[in-house]
Amino acid sequence: MTAFFITYSLLGAGLAMDAFSVSVANGIRENSMKTGRKCIIAGTYGLFQILMPIIGWICVRTVVVLFGGIQRFVPLMALIVLVFIGGRMIAESVRHSGDDHSAKQVVGGAELLLQGIATSLDALSVGFTIESLRFDAALLASLIIGAVTFAICIIGLAIGRTVGMRLTRYSEAVGGMILILVGIEIFLKAKGGF
């Protein structure tokens, strides 16, 4: 059982790196974030990291033919979503470049959901690796991955807040660039470029 926890904790850490980067971007963007808000943001990423492997597990056991056709488009979907959100953040930063930057842009609910989906799409493929597990073991593996993601994202938000306090004027543009780079990294990694 110890090996199970270690294996899925390490897998969770690897899967959480995209969500960590986006958390840093959100912390930069919204550097006066309260603890409850940090928990909501990190919890959203953790929730999607729980759901995606389970969805993958179900797909492998039921609709593997359909899922196989969709899987090759997953990195492109993540790239499009993150470039769109990052581009909007940069455009907002440019549009408000002369404004008072003490009022931070907050991540809206729809944007947070899109970020959660985009950063957890690679976790769908975990469903293939846990396919041989019973549902309760697959669920436990997903819960471990989600908990690790939550913890890593809390750290990312704290790092982003620290950086954001120093980059107040440019924080939204920096956050947008980070999102775009994460999208490109997901896409290139899937294509074998990283």
XYZ file of N, CA, C and O in Angstrom:
776
model
N 0.820 -1.202 0.000
C 0.000 0.000 0.000
C 0.859 1.261 0.000
O 0.499 2.255 -0.607
N 2.010 1.213 0.697
C 2.908 2.353 0.724
C 3.409 2.683 -0.676
O 3.465 3.848 -1.070
N 3.762 1.646 -1.446
C 4.230 1.851 -2.817
C 3.144 2.504 -3.664
O 3.427 3.356 -4.514
N 1.890 2.122 -3.435
C 0.752 2.704 -4.152
C 0.684 4.211 -3.899
O 0.580 5.006 -4.834
N 0.771 4.612 -2.626
C 0.709 6.035 -2.271
C 1.891 6.801 -2.852
O 1.725 7.907 -3.369
N 3.072 6.219 -2.772
C 4.263 6.887 -3.313
C 4.142 7.043 -4.824
O 4.384 8.126 -5.375
N 3.737 5.981 -5.508
C 3.608 6.012 -6.965
C 2.640 7.094 -7.405
O 2.957 7.912 -8.280
N 1.462 7.135 -6.793
C 0.451 8.096 -7.253
C 0.699 9.504 -6.721
O 0.251 10.479 -7.328
N 1.452 9.618 -5.642
C 1.874 10.949 -5.194
C 2.868 11.543 -6.184
O 2.779 12.719 -6.554
N 3.816 10.726 -6.629
C 4.788 11.192 -7.619
C 4.107 11.497 -8.952
O 4.415 12.506 -9.602
N 3.181 10.641 -9.349
C 2.427 10.900 -10.581
C 1.641 12.190 -10.448
O 1.606 13.019 -11.368
N 1.035 12.399 -9.280
C 0.284 13.630 -9.034
C 1.171 14.857 -9.115
O 0.780 15.881 -9.686
N 2.389 14.752 -8.581
C 3.326 15.884 -8.650
C 3.672 16.196 -10.099
O 3.721 17.367 -10.498
N 3.895 15.168 -10.886
C 4.202 15.389 -12.299
C 3.034 16.009 -13.050
O 3.207 16.953 -13.829
N 1.841 15.498 -12.794
C 0.654 16.024 -13.467
C 0.308 17.439 -13.014
O -0.312 18.206 -13.752
N 0.706 17.809 -11.805
C 0.341 19.107 -11.244
C 1.209 20.261 -11.744
O 0.905 21.421 -11.461
N 2.258 19.979 -12.499
C 3.181 21.048 -12.890
C 2.521 22.124 -13.757
O 2.801 23.312 -13.602
N 1.620 21.722 -14.651
C 0.904 22.721 -15.455
C 0.004 23.573 -14.563
O -0.032 24.800 -14.685
N -0.713 22.922 -13.647
C -1.586 23.656 -12.724
C -0.754 24.548 -11.796
O -1.177 25.650 -11.441
N 0.434 24.083 -11.412
C 1.337 24.890 -10.588
C 1.715 26.177 -11.323
O 1.645 27.271 -10.759
N 2.092 26.044 -12.590
C 2.483 27.221 -13.381
C 1.334 28.212 -13.512
O 1.524 29.423 -13.394
N 0.142 27.685 -13.753
C -1.030 28.557 -13.877
C -1.358 29.184 -12.518
O -1.770 30.342 -12.451
N -1.140 28.447 -11.436
C -1.349 29.010 -10.095
C -0.393 30.167 -9.841
O -0.786 31.192 -9.266
N 0.859 30.009 -10.251
C 1.820 31.102 -10.113
C 1.313 32.319 -10.886
O 1.317 33.442 -10.375
N 0.829 32.087 -12.119
C 0.300 33.186 -12.938
C -0.885 33.857 -12.251
O -0.994 35.092 -12.226
N -1.771 33.061 -11.673
C -2.931 33.635 -10.984
C -2.519 34.381 -9.721
O -3.109 35.401 -9.374
N -1.513 33.867 -9.022
C -1.003 34.555 -7.838
C -0.359 35.885 -8.194
O -0.493 36.871 -7.467
N 0.328 35.921 -9.326
C 0.919 37.171 -9.812
C -0.185 38.164 -10.150
O -0.137 39.331 -9.780
N -1.184 37.670 -10.843
C -2.278 38.511 -11.323
C -3.116 39.078 -10.173
O -3.549 40.214 -10.204
N -3.371 38.251 -9.168
C -4.257 38.625 -8.062
C -3.492 38.471 -6.751
O -3.751 37.577 -5.955
N -2.532 39.379 -6.518
C -1.599 39.168 -5.416
C -2.134 39.539 -4.034
O -1.430 39.407 -3.050
N -3.378 39.972 -3.948
C -3.954 40.242 -2.623
C -4.997 39.185 -2.259
O -5.894 39.425 -1.465
N -4.844 38.005 -2.813
C -5.796 36.916 -2.656
C -5.869 36.418 -1.210
O -4.857 36.235 -0.552
N -7.082 36.213 -0.729
C -7.318 35.690 0.622
C -7.192 34.157 0.622
O -7.256 33.507 -0.420
N -7.049 33.577 1.799
C -6.850 32.137 1.946
C -8.006 31.329 1.357
O -7.781 30.325 0.680
N -9.238 31.777 1.590
C -10.393 31.054 1.046
C -10.372 31.000 -0.470
O -10.686 29.973 -1.072
N -9.985 32.096 -1.085
C -9.908 32.161 -2.553
C -8.799 31.252 -3.071
O -8.966 30.580 -4.087
N -7.663 31.221 -2.357
C -6.578 30.317 -2.739
C -7.066 28.871 -2.712
O -6.754 28.084 -3.603
N -7.839 28.539 -1.676
C -8.366 27.170 -1.559
C -9.339 26.844 -2.689
O -9.352 25.718 -3.193
N -10.143 27.832 -3.097
C -11.079 27.604 -4.211
C -10.310 27.354 -5.499
O -10.621 26.427 -6.259
N -9.295 28.177 -5.764
C -8.520 28.020 -6.993
C -7.766 26.697 -6.994
O -7.871 25.900 -7.937
N -7.014 26.425 -5.926
C -6.266 25.162 -5.844
C -7.222 23.972 -5.825
O -6.941 22.931 -6.423
N -8.369 24.129 -5.166
C -9.368 23.063 -5.119
C -9.959 22.758 -6.485
O -10.240 21.602 -6.807
N -10.130 23.793 -7.308
C -10.635 23.584 -8.668
C -9.654 22.737 -9.465
O -10.040 21.771 -10.132
N -8.360 23.090 -9.397
C -7.365 22.307 -10.124
C -7.288 20.884 -9.581
O -7.198 19.926 -10.353
N -7.341 20.744 -8.251
C -7.315 19.419 -7.649
C -8.517 18.581 -8.056
O -8.389 17.393 -8.356
N -9.698 19.218 -8.097
C -10.921 18.504 -8.490
C -10.815 17.969 -9.914
O -11.149 16.812 -10.180
N -10.318 18.803 -10.838
C -10.184 18.334 -12.212
C -9.124 17.239 -12.332
O -9.269 16.329 -13.151
N -8.086 17.309 -11.492
C -7.072 16.247 -11.521
C -7.634 14.947 -10.943
O -7.101 13.880 -11.215
N -8.683 15.025 -10.137
C -9.367 13.825 -9.651
C -10.295 13.284 -10.741
O -10.324 12.083 -11.023
N -11.058 14.188 -11.364
C -12.068 13.768 -12.341
C -11.474 13.189 -13.620
O -11.984 12.202 -14.154
N -10.422 13.809 -14.130
C -9.900 13.390 -15.436
C -9.400 11.944 -15.461
O -9.727 11.212 -16.396
N -8.617 11.470 -14.485
C -8.226 10.052 -14.537
C -9.428 9.109 -14.447
O -9.449 8.063 -15.103
N -10.429 9.494 -13.647
C -11.631 8.653 -13.540
C -12.378 8.632 -14.875
O -12.839 7.578 -15.324
N -12.486 9.791 -15.509
C -13.122 9.837 -16.835
C -12.335 8.972 -17.816
O -12.916 8.209 -18.592
N -11.003 9.070 -17.771
C -10.158 8.229 -18.628
C -10.362 6.753 -18.344
O -10.445 5.934 -19.261
N -10.451 6.395 -17.044
C -10.672 5.003 -16.641
C -11.999 4.496 -17.209
O -12.070 3.394 -17.749
N -13.043 5.318 -17.089
C -14.365 4.936 -17.616
C -14.317 4.809 -19.131
O -14.864 3.854 -19.702
N -13.649 5.750 -19.781
C -13.560 5.708 -21.248
C -12.840 4.463 -21.734
O -13.267 3.844 -22.703
N -11.749 4.106 -21.070
C -11.001 2.917 -21.482
C -11.884 1.686 -21.362
O -11.849 0.795 -22.206
N -12.701 1.640 -20.344
C -13.533 0.467 -20.114
C -14.820 0.466 -20.930
O -15.476 -0.564 -21.029
N -15.185 1.621 -21.509
C -16.476 1.674 -22.212
C -16.371 2.167 -23.649
O -16.852 1.513 -24.561
N -15.769 3.308 -23.847
C -15.782 3.915 -25.182
C -14.367 4.172 -25.689
O -14.061 5.245 -26.185
N -13.516 3.172 -25.606
C -12.114 3.343 -25.955
C -11.920 3.791 -27.403
O -11.015 4.564 -27.711
N -12.769 3.347 -28.308
C -12.628 3.736 -29.718
C -12.870 5.236 -29.871
O -12.089 5.947 -30.500
N -13.935 5.739 -29.255
C -14.231 7.171 -29.318
C -13.134 7.973 -28.633
O -12.650 8.965 -29.166
N -12.698 7.532 -27.468
C -11.686 8.262 -26.708
C -10.361 8.311 -27.462
O -9.680 9.327 -27.465
N -10.005 7.222 -28.127
C -8.760 7.189 -28.895
C -8.741 8.242 -29.981
O -7.710 8.856 -30.257
N -9.885 8.506 -30.599
C -9.967 9.537 -31.628
C -9.876 10.941 -31.070
O -9.323 11.840 -31.700
N -10.391 11.136 -29.872
C -10.389 12.459 -29.250
C -9.037 12.781 -28.627
O -8.603 13.927 -28.639
N -8.345 11.759 -28.123
C -7.132 11.982 -27.336
C -6.064 12.775 -28.090
O -5.354 13.583 -27.504
N -5.957 12.588 -29.398
C -4.899 13.304 -30.122
C -5.157 14.799 -30.219
O -4.262 15.582 -30.492
N -6.411 15.232 -29.955
C -6.735 16.654 -30.002
C -6.621 17.344 -28.639
O -6.727 18.555 -28.549
N -6.402 16.566 -27.583
C -6.343 17.110 -26.227
C -5.259 18.188 -26.082
O -5.541 19.274 -25.566
N -4.014 17.956 -26.527
C -2.996 19.014 -26.377
C -3.349 20.287 -27.149
O -3.091 21.392 -26.667
N -3.962 20.142 -28.306
C -4.359 21.313 -29.089
C -5.452 22.095 -28.367
O -5.425 23.334 -28.331
N -6.404 21.382 -27.755
C -7.457 22.067 -26.993
C -6.864 22.836 -25.824
O -7.250 23.978 -25.554
N -5.903 22.227 -25.106
C -5.251 22.910 -23.980
C -4.510 24.148 -24.473
O -4.591 25.212 -23.852
N -3.817 24.028 -25.600
C -3.088 25.169 -26.171
C -4.040 26.307 -26.506
O -3.805 27.459 -26.126
N -5.141 26.001 -27.163
C -6.100 27.031 -27.562
C -6.682 27.745 -26.346
O -6.735 28.976 -26.295
N -7.102 26.977 -25.342
C -7.712 27.573 -24.145
C -6.718 28.470 -23.413
O -7.022 29.616 -23.070
N -5.497 27.980 -23.191
C -4.520 28.756 -22.425
C -3.997 29.964 -23.200
O -3.766 31.022 -22.614
N -3.846 29.842 -24.517
C -3.435 30.999 -25.329
C -4.553 32.044 -25.337
O -4.290 33.245 -25.228
N -5.791 31.594 -25.401
C -6.918 32.530 -25.385
C -6.959 33.300 -24.060
O -7.030 34.530 -24.042
N -6.884 32.575 -22.938
C -6.942 33.227 -21.625
C -5.715 34.118 -21.416
O -5.834 35.265 -20.978
N -4.536 33.606 -21.748
C -3.313 34.393 -21.602
C -3.312 35.626 -22.486
O -2.902 36.717 -22.058
N -3.778 35.473 -23.710
C -3.867 36.615 -24.626
C -4.814 37.681 -24.115
O -4.534 38.885 -24.215
N -5.933 37.246 -23.540
C -6.875 38.216 -22.947
C -6.239 38.961 -21.793
O -6.439 40.168 -21.630
N -5.481 38.247 -20.966
C -4.819 38.900 -19.842
C -3.814 39.940 -20.335
O -3.749 41.053 -19.798
N -3.038 39.605 -21.359
C -2.061 40.548 -21.905
C -2.771 41.743 -22.522
O -2.368 42.893 -22.309
N -3.849 41.492 -23.262
C -4.610 42.589 -23.881
C -5.181 43.522 -22.816
O -5.136 44.752 -22.961
N -5.710 42.947 -21.726
C -6.226 43.769 -20.626
C -5.121 44.594 -19.987
O -5.316 45.749 -19.638
N -3.954 43.989 -19.857
C -2.816 44.696 -19.270
C -2.420 45.890 -20.134
O -2.155 46.974 -19.622
N -2.389 45.679 -21.442
C -2.031 46.764 -22.361
C -3.115 47.835 -22.353
O -2.825 49.030 -22.305
N -4.358 47.426 -22.361
C -5.482 48.363 -22.382
C -5.507 49.238 -21.129
O -5.858 50.401 -21.170
N -5.098 48.668 -20.001
C -5.133 49.403 -18.734
C -3.734 49.790 -18.257
O -3.516 49.979 -17.066
N -2.796 49.935 -19.188
C -1.407 50.174 -18.798
C -1.205 51.478 -18.039
O -0.316 51.585 -17.219
N -2.042 52.490 -18.266
C -1.883 53.746 -17.541
C -2.738 53.842 -16.298
O -2.653 54.809 -15.548
N -3.563 52.813 -16.057
C -4.486 52.843 -14.917
C -3.756 52.539 -13.612
O -2.634 52.068 -13.585
N -4.475 52.787 -12.531
C -3.988 52.426 -11.201
C -4.030 50.906 -11.070
O -5.077 50.294 -11.269
N -2.911 50.286 -10.753
C -2.836 48.823 -10.689
C -3.082 48.281 -9.294
O -2.868 47.105 -9.039
N -3.559 49.112 -8.401
C -3.844 48.601 -7.060
C -5.086 47.718 -7.059
O -5.222 46.837 -6.243
N -6.008 47.961 -8.013
C -7.188 47.099 -8.137
C -6.835 45.955 -9.079
O -6.744 46.140 -10.273
N -6.610 44.786 -8.544
C -6.173 43.639 -9.324
C -7.326 42.998 -10.074
O -8.452 42.977 -9.620
N -7.006 42.437 -11.225
C -7.960 41.641 -11.979
C -8.090 40.291 -11.277
O -7.086 39.677 -10.938
N -9.298 39.865 -11.036
C -9.491 38.562 -10.400
C -9.857 37.533 -11.462
O -10.438 37.861 -12.490
N -9.508 36.299 -11.190
C -9.837 35.201 -12.083
C -11.315 34.892 -11.886
O -11.741 34.556 -10.787
N -12.089 35.011 -12.958
C -13.519 34.738 -12.888
C -13.807 33.246 -12.848
O -12.934 32.418 -13.122
N -15.041 32.906 -12.509
C -15.435 31.505 -12.385
C -15.288 30.718 -13.672
O -14.736 29.615 -13.680
N -15.761 31.281 -14.788
C -15.666 30.578 -16.074
C -14.208 30.405 -16.481
O -13.802 29.343 -16.971
N -13.415 31.445 -16.259
C -11.994 31.374 -16.601
C -11.292 30.326 -15.753
O -10.456 29.567 -16.245
N -11.626 30.259 -14.473
C -11.032 29.273 -13.583
C -11.379 27.854 -14.028
O -10.524 26.962 -14.042
N -12.633 27.637 -14.429
C -13.034 26.313 -14.919
C -12.258 25.941 -16.176
O -11.801 24.799 -16.324
N -12.108 26.891 -17.101
C -11.336 26.623 -18.318
C -9.884 26.295 -17.979
O -9.289 25.387 -18.564
N -9.311 27.034 -17.035
C -7.942 26.738 -16.615
C -7.848 25.346 -16.000
O -6.907 24.597 -16.277
N -8.828 25.002 -15.175
C -8.838 23.677 -14.546
C -8.904 22.560 -15.564
O -8.186 21.556 -15.454
N -9.741 22.741 -16.577
C -9.854 21.732 -17.634
C -8.561 21.658 -18.432
O -8.016 20.580 -18.663
N -8.066 22.824 -18.869
C -6.875 22.853 -19.725
C -5.651 22.253 -19.036
O -4.856 21.557 -19.668
N -5.498 22.502 -17.741
C -4.307 22.003 -17.041
C -4.435 20.544 -16.619
O -3.450 19.950 -16.180
N -5.622 19.974 -16.747
C -5.799 18.581 -16.322
C -6.078 17.632 -17.482
O -6.257 16.440 -17.253
N -6.080 18.142 -18.705
C -6.377 17.275 -19.842
C -5.384 16.120 -19.975
O -5.768 15.018 -20.366
N -4.119 16.368 -19.627
C -3.143 15.281 -19.715
C -3.432 14.177 -18.707
O -3.005 13.039 -18.878
N -4.188 14.492 -17.659
C -4.536 13.481 -16.661
C -5.553 12.470 -17.200
O -5.719 11.395 -16.617
N -6.202 12.802 -18.316
C -7.100 11.830 -18.950
C -6.348 10.544 -19.288
O -6.879 9.451 -19.126
N -5.121 10.698 -19.763
C -4.348 9.522 -20.170
C -3.994 8.626 -18.989
O -3.666 7.452 -19.176
N -4.059 9.165 -17.770
C -3.808 8.341 -16.586
C -4.860 7.234 -16.499
O -4.599 6.152 -15.972
N -6.044 7.508 -17.048
C -7.090 6.483 -17.086
C -6.631 5.211 -17.781
O -7.056 4.111 -17.424
N -5.731 5.359 -18.767
C -5.184 4.182 -19.445
C -4.264 3.396 -18.520
O -4.234 2.180 -18.551
N -3.488 4.124 -17.686
C -2.530 3.432 -16.825
C -3.190 2.803 -15.606
O -2.647 1.861 -15.042
N -4.351 3.318 -15.211
C -5.034 2.743 -14.038
C -6.210 1.849 -14.450
O -6.972 1.400 -13.606
N -6.306 1.568 -15.716
C -7.419 0.784 -16.256
C -7.531 -0.587 -15.604
O -8.625 -1.106 -15.406
N -6.398 -1.173 -15.231
C -6.428 -2.520 -14.644
C -6.866 -2.507 -13.178
O -7.153 -3.551 -12.608
N -6.933 -1.335 -12.559
C -7.342 -1.243 -11.151
C -8.862 -1.363 -11.028
O -9.602 -0.980 -11.941
N -9.312 -1.872 -9.881
C -10.743 -1.819 -9.579
C -11.133 -0.358 -9.402
O -10.277 0.500 -9.165
N -12.429 -0.072 -9.456
C -12.870 1.325 -9.383
C -12.434 1.987 -8.083
O -11.990 3.135 -8.094
N -12.548 1.282 -6.947
C -12.164 1.906 -5.675
C -10.682 2.262 -5.632
O -10.297 3.315 -5.130
N -9.825 1.414 -6.203
C -8.389 1.714 -6.250
C -8.107 2.853 -7.233
O -7.274 3.719 -6.967
N -8.829 2.876 -8.365
C -8.671 3.962 -9.339
C -9.109 5.289 -8.720
O -8.463 6.331 -8.927
N -10.182 5.258 -7.956
C -10.660 6.458 -7.276
C -9.643 6.927 -6.236
O -9.347 8.129 -6.141
N -9.083 5.995 -5.469
C -8.072 6.356 -4.473
C -6.850 6.980 -5.153
O -6.323 7.998 -4.694
N -6.405 6.396 -6.268
C -5.269 6.952 -7.010
C -5.589 8.380 -7.467
O -4.755 9.283 -7.339
N -6.795 8.594 -7.952
C -7.213 9.926 -8.412
C -7.283 10.913 -7.257
O -6.921 12.081 -7.408
N -7.761 10.461 -6.102
C -7.823 11.329 -4.922
C -6.419 11.744 -4.470
O -6.207 12.895 -4.076
N -5.477 10.822 -4.528
C -4.088 11.147 -4.171
C -3.549 12.198 -5.138
O -2.947 13.191 -4.722
N -3.775 11.985 -6.427
C -3.325 12.941 -7.454
C -3.943 14.313 -7.197
O -3.262 15.342 -7.249
N -5.237 14.353 -6.882
C -5.921 15.621 -6.611
C -5.395 16.323 -5.374
O -5.221 17.545 -5.370
N -5.127 15.559 -4.321
C -4.606 16.158 -3.080
C -3.211 16.740 -3.288
O -2.906 17.843 -2.813
N -2.373 16.023 -4.018
C -1.029 16.522 -4.318
C -1.125 17.792 -5.164
O -0.423 18.771 -4.914
N -2.017 17.790 -6.142
C -2.217 18.972 -6.989
C -2.654 20.161 -6.153
O -2.144 21.274 -6.319
N -3.593 19.945 -5.242
C -4.068 21.021 -4.367
C -2.905 21.644 -3.600
O -2.730 22.861 -3.589
N -2.081 20.800 -2.980
C -0.959 21.296 -2.176
C 0.045 22.063 -3.042
O 0.511 23.149 -2.664
N 0.362 21.523 -4.191
C 1.328 22.176 -5.087
C 0.782 23.506 -5.597
O 1.528 24.485 -5.725
N -0.512 23.570 -5.868
C -1.114 24.816 -6.361
C -1.171 25.892 -5.275
O -1.014 27.083 -5.572
N -1.381 25.501 -4.023
C -1.320 26.465 -2.918
C 0.078 27.095 -2.875
O 0.232 28.313 -2.719
N 1.098 26.271 -3.046
C 2.473 26.776 -3.078
C 2.660 27.711 -4.272
O 3.263 28.780 -4.144
N 2.132 27.314 -5.430
C 2.239 28.154 -6.624
C 1.577 29.509 -6.456
O 2.118 30.540 -6.884
N 0.411 29.526 -5.830
C -0.277 30.794 -5.575
C 0.540 31.685 -4.651
O 0.615 32.902 -4.846
N 1.164 31.088 -3.639
C 2.002 31.862 -2.706
C 3.221 32.441 -3.417
O 3.580 33.607 -3.219
N 3.845 31.641 -4.271
C 4.995 32.135 -5.044
C 4.553 33.254 -5.969
O 5.212 34.296 -6.066
N 3.427 33.054 -6.646
C 2.905 34.081 -7.545
C 2.588 35.374 -6.821
O 2.849 36.469 -7.326
N 2.047 35.264 -5.630
C 1.727 36.456 -4.832
C 2.995 37.241 -4.523
O 3.042 38.455 -4.663
N 4.044 36.516 -4.121
C 5.316 37.170 -3.800
C 5.886 37.877 -5.026
O 6.308 39.032 -4.944
N 5.879 37.199 -6.159
C 6.376 37.799 -7.403
C 5.472 38.951 -7.819
O 5.951 40.007 -8.231
N 4.161 38.751 -7.705
C 3.194 39.775 -8.109
C 3.328 41.069 -7.328
O 3.112 42.156 -7.867
N 3.695 40.964 -6.055
C 3.886 42.166 -5.244
C 5.041 43.002 -5.792
O 5.041 44.215 -5.683
N 6.014 42.336 -6.394
C 7.174 43.043 -6.944
C 6.922 43.532 -8.375
O 7.598 44.436 -8.840
N 6.002 42.894 -9.074
C 5.740 43.232 -10.479
C 4.369 43.864 -10.664
O 3.755 43.676 -11.705
N 3.889 44.581 -9.681
C 2.516 45.064 -9.670
C 2.074 45.626 -11.014
O 1.027 45.273 -11.525
N 2.866 46.465 -11.607
C 2.470 47.131 -12.845
C 2.327 46.154 -14.012
O 1.500 46.322 -14.887
N 3.161 45.126 -14.048
C 3.189 44.209 -15.185
C 2.641 42.824 -14.860
O 2.754 41.911 -15.662
N 2.068 42.663 -13.673
C 1.701 41.329 -13.201
C 0.713 40.612 -14.117
O 0.865 39.422 -14.362
N -0.274 41.311 -14.638
C -1.260 40.637 -15.485
C -0.634 40.178 -16.796
O -0.896 39.077 -17.275
N 0.236 41.002 -17.384
C 0.911 40.616 -18.625
C 1.841 39.429 -18.389
O 1.884 38.494 -19.192
N 2.574 39.433 -17.274
C 3.467 38.318 -16.942
C 2.646 37.045 -16.746
O 2.985 35.975 -17.261
N 1.529 37.149 -16.024
C 0.651 35.997 -15.831
C 0.123 35.461 -17.151
O 0.072 34.245 -17.369
N -0.267 36.346 -18.059
C -0.751 35.935 -19.379
C 0.325 35.218 -20.174
O 0.067 34.204 -20.832
N 1.555 35.741 -20.117
C 2.659 35.090 -20.832
C 2.930 33.701 -20.268
O 3.206 32.762 -21.023
N 2.831 33.557 -18.946
C 3.035 32.242 -18.338
C 1.982 31.258 -18.841
O 2.296 30.124 -19.203
N 0.716 31.689 -18.902
C -0.346 30.802 -19.399
C -0.078 30.369 -20.837
O -0.249 29.202 -21.188
N 0.337 31.310 -21.672
C 0.628 30.979 -23.071
C 1.786 29.986 -23.153
O 1.722 29.001 -23.906
N 2.832 30.209 -22.360
C 3.977 29.284 -22.357
C 3.580 27.895 -21.868
O 4.049 26.886 -22.402
N 2.693 27.829 -20.869
C 2.213 26.523 -20.393
C 1.448 25.817 -21.512
O 1.631 24.615 -21.742
N 0.595 26.544 -22.223
C -0.142 25.963 -23.348
C 0.788 25.420 -24.421
O 0.600 24.309 -24.933
N 1.819 26.194 -24.758
C 2.786 25.761 -25.768
C 3.550 24.533 -25.268
O 3.768 23.572 -26.021
N 3.916 24.543 -23.985
C 4.651 23.412 -23.409
C 3.815 22.132 -23.446
O 4.312 21.066 -23.809
N 2.523 22.208 -23.106
C 1.634 21.039 -23.158
C 1.565 20.498 -24.574
O 1.669 19.295 -24.819
N 1.413 21.404 -25.538
C 1.282 21.017 -26.932
C 2.568 20.354 -27.444
O 2.545 19.294 -28.057
N 3.718 20.998 -27.177
C 4.992 20.458 -27.667
C 5.355 19.146 -26.984
O 5.893 18.237 -27.620
N 5.054 19.026 -25.682
C 5.330 17.794 -24.955
C 4.559 16.630 -25.587
O 5.095 15.534 -25.745
N 3.315 16.879 -25.959
C 2.487 15.826 -26.557
C 2.978 15.451 -27.949
O 2.846 14.309 -28.379
N 3.576 16.411 -28.635
C 4.067 16.156 -29.988
C 5.503 15.620 -29.995
O 6.095 15.446 -31.040
N 6.072 15.439 -28.793
C 7.418 14.908 -28.699
C 8.507 15.970 -28.813
O 9.672 15.661 -28.979
N 8.114 17.251 -28.707
C 9.083 18.326 -28.845
C 9.796 18.658 -27.553
O 10.762 19.402 -27.550
N 9.317 18.137 -26.421
C 9.949 18.419 -25.124
C 10.343 17.131 -24.481
O 9.708 16.178 -24.411
